[in-house]
Coordinates of C-alpha atoms in Angstrom, one line a residue:
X631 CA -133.8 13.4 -79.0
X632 CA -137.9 13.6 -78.3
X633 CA -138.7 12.2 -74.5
X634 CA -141.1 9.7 -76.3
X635 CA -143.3 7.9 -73.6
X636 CA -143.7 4.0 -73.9
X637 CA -147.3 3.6 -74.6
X638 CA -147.6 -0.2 -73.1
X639 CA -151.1 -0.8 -71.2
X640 CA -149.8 -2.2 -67.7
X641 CA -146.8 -0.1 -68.0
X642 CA -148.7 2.9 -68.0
X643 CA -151.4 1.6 -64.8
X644 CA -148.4 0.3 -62.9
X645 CA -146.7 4.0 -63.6
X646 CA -149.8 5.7 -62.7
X647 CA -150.4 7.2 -59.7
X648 CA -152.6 5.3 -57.2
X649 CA -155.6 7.5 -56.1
X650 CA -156.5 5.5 -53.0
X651 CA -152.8 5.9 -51.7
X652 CA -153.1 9.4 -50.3
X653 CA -150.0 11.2 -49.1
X654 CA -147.6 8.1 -49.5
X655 CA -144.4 9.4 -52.1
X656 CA -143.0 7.3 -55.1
X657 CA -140.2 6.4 -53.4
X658 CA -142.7 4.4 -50.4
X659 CA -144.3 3.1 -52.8
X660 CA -141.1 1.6 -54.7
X661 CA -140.3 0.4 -51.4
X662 CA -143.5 -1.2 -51.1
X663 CA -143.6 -3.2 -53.9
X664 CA -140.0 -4.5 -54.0
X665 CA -139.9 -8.1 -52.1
X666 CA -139.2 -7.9 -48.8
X667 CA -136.0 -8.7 -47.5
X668 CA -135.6 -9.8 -43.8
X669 CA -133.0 -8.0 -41.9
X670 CA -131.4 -11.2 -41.1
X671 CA -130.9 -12.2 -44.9
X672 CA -128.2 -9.7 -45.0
X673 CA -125.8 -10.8 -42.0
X674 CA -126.6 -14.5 -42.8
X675 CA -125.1 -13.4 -46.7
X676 CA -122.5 -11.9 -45.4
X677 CA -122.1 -15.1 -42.5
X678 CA -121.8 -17.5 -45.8
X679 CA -119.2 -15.1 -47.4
X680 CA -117.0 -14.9 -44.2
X681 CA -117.3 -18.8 -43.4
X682 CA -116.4 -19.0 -47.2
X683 CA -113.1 -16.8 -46.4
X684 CA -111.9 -18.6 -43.3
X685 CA -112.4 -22.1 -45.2
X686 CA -110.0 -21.0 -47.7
X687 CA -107.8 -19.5 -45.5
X688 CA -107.5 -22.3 -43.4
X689 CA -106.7 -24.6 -46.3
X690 CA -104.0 -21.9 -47.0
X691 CA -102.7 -22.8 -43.4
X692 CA -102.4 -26.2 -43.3
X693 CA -100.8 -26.2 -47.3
X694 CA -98.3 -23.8 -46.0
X695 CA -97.7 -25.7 -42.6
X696 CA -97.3 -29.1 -44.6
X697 CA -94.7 -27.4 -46.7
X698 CA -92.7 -25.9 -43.6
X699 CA -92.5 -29.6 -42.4
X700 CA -91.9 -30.8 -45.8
X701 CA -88.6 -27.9 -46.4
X702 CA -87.7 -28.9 -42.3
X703 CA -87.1 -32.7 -43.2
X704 CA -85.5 -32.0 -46.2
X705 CA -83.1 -29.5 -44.6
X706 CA -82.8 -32.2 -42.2
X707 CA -81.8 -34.9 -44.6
X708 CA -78.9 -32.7 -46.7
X709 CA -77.7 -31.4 -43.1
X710 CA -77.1 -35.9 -42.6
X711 CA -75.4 -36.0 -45.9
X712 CA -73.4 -33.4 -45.2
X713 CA -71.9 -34.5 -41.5
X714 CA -70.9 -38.0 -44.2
X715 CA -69.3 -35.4 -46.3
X716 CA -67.5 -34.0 -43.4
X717 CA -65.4 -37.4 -42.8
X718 CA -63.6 -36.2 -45.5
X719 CA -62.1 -33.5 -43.2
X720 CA -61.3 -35.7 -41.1
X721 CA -59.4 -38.0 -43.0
X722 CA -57.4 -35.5 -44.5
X723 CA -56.4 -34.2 -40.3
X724 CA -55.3 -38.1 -40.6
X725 CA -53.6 -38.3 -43.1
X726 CA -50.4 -36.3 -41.6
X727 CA -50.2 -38.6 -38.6
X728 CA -50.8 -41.4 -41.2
X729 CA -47.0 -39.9 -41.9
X730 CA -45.7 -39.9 -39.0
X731 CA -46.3 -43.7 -38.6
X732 CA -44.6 -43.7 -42.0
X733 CA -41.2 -42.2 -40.0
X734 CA -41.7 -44.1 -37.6
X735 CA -41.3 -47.6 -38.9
X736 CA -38.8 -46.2 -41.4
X737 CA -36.6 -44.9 -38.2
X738 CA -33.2 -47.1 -37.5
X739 CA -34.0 -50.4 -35.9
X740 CA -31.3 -49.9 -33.7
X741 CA -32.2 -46.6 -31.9
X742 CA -35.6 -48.6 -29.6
X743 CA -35.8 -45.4 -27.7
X744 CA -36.2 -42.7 -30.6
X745 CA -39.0 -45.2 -32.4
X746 CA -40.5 -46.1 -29.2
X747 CA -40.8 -41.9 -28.5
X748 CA -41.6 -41.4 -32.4
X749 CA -45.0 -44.2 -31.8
X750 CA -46.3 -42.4 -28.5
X751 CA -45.6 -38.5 -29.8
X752 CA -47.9 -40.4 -32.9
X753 CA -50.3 -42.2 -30.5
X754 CA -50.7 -38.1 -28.7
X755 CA -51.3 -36.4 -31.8
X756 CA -54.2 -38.8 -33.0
X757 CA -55.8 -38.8 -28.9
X758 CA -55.8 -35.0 -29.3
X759 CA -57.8 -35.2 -32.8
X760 CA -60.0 -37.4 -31.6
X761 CA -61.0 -35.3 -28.1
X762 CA -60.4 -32.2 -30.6
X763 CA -63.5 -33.5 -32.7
X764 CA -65.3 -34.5 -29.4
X765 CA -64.9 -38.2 -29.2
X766 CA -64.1 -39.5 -25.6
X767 CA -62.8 -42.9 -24.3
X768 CA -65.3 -45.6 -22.7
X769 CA -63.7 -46.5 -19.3
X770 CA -64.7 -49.8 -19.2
X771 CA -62.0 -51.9 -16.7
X772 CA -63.6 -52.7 -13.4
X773 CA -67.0 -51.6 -14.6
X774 CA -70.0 -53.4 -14.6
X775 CA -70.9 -54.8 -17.9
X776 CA -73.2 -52.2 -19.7
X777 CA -74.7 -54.0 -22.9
X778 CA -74.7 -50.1 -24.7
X779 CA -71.4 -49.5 -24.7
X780 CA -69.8 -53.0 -24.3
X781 CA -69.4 -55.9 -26.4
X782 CA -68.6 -59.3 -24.0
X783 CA -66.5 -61.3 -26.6
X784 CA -65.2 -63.3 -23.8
X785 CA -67.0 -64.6 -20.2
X786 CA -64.2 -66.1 -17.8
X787 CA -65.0 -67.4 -14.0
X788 CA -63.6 -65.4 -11.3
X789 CA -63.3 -65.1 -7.6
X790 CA -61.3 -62.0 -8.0
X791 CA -64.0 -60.0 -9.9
X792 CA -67.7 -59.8 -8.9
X793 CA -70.5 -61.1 -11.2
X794 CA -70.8 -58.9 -14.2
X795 CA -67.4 -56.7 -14.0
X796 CA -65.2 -56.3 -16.9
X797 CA -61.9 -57.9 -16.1
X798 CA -60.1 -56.6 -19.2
X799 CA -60.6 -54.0 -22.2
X800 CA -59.5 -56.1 -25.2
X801 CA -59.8 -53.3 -27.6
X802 CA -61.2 -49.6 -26.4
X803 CA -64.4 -48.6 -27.0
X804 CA -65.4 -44.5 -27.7
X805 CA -68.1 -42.1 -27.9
X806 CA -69.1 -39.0 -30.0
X807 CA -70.8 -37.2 -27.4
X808 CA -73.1 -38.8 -26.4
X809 CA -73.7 -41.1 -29.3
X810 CA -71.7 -44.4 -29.5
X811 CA -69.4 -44.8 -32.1
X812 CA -67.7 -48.1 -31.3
X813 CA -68.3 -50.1 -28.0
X814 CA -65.6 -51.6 -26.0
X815 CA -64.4 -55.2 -26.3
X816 CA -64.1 -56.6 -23.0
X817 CA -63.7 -59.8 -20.7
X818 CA -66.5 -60.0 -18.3
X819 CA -66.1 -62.5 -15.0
X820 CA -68.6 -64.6 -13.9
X821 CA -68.9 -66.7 -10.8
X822 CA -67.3 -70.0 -10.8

């Protein structure tokens, strides 16, 4: 193909060599008459892009962090619903000393001794589930009344017992560690 030359008026004076400009080369004088760009404009440009970056990363962050906490109360809630399930394991360890009560009462009337031994072999077995699955006994006879852990269904005047003191356990009371699971029901004296 020809090399044709475009033949435009101020195409061909702003092509043209400048006589007045001397020894400058055509790359100068490209230099010179594109705008002028401070050397600042450059880091500012790549300020804005950066700033631009961390925003968006940061909103990353805290999207991700909110669903960590959202996945940690969830796991939360199903590990609760699954201790309730867990009763069920329970019940079923209760359900063969559930039989032995059966024997028991279905053991000759005449033989006191043998039912009276068949009720406290029973009354071990269920103790040793219950301390097996971590639940202790509230002591509560001769201490002082502790509104946590016991429940006064009865105040009765003493001069025997000091203000405050449970007098008798009524039924027991126990614990699951260190979370209450029943409180005692006691007798609690009170001056006369």
């Amino acid at each position: 193909m020809p090399n044709r030359r475009y033949e435009d008026p101020e195409f061909a004076e702003a092509a043209a060599p400048d006589p007045d400009a001397g020894d400058e080369t055509a790359a100068e004088q490209a230099e010179a008459a594109a705008p002028a760009e401070a050397p600042g404009d450059e880091a500012l440009a790549a300020l804005a892009v950066l700033e631009k970056e961390r925003d968006t990363l940061k909103e990353q962050l805290l999207r991700a962090v909110a669903d960590f906490d959202n996945y940690r109360k969830r796991i939360e809630r199903e590990r609760r619903e699954l201790s309730d399930y867990a009763a069920t394991d329970v019940l079923l360890e209760l359900l063969p000393i559930i039989d032995n009560f059966e024997r028991a009462l279905q053991a000759p009337a005449g033989g006191d001794e043998a039912f009276k031994k068949g009720v406290e072999l029973i009354h071990k077995q269920m103790l040793d589930l219950l301390r097996k699955r971590g639940v202790t006994l509230i002591d509560a006879l001769g201490a002082d009344f502790d509104p946590n852990i016991h429940q006064a269904v009865i105040h009765e005047p003493s001069d025997d017992h000091r203000e405050g003191e449970v007098m008798q356990e009524l039924q027991r009371g126990y614990k699951l560690g260190d979370r209450l699971l029943r409180p005692a029901m006691v007798k609690v004296a009170k001056r006369s």
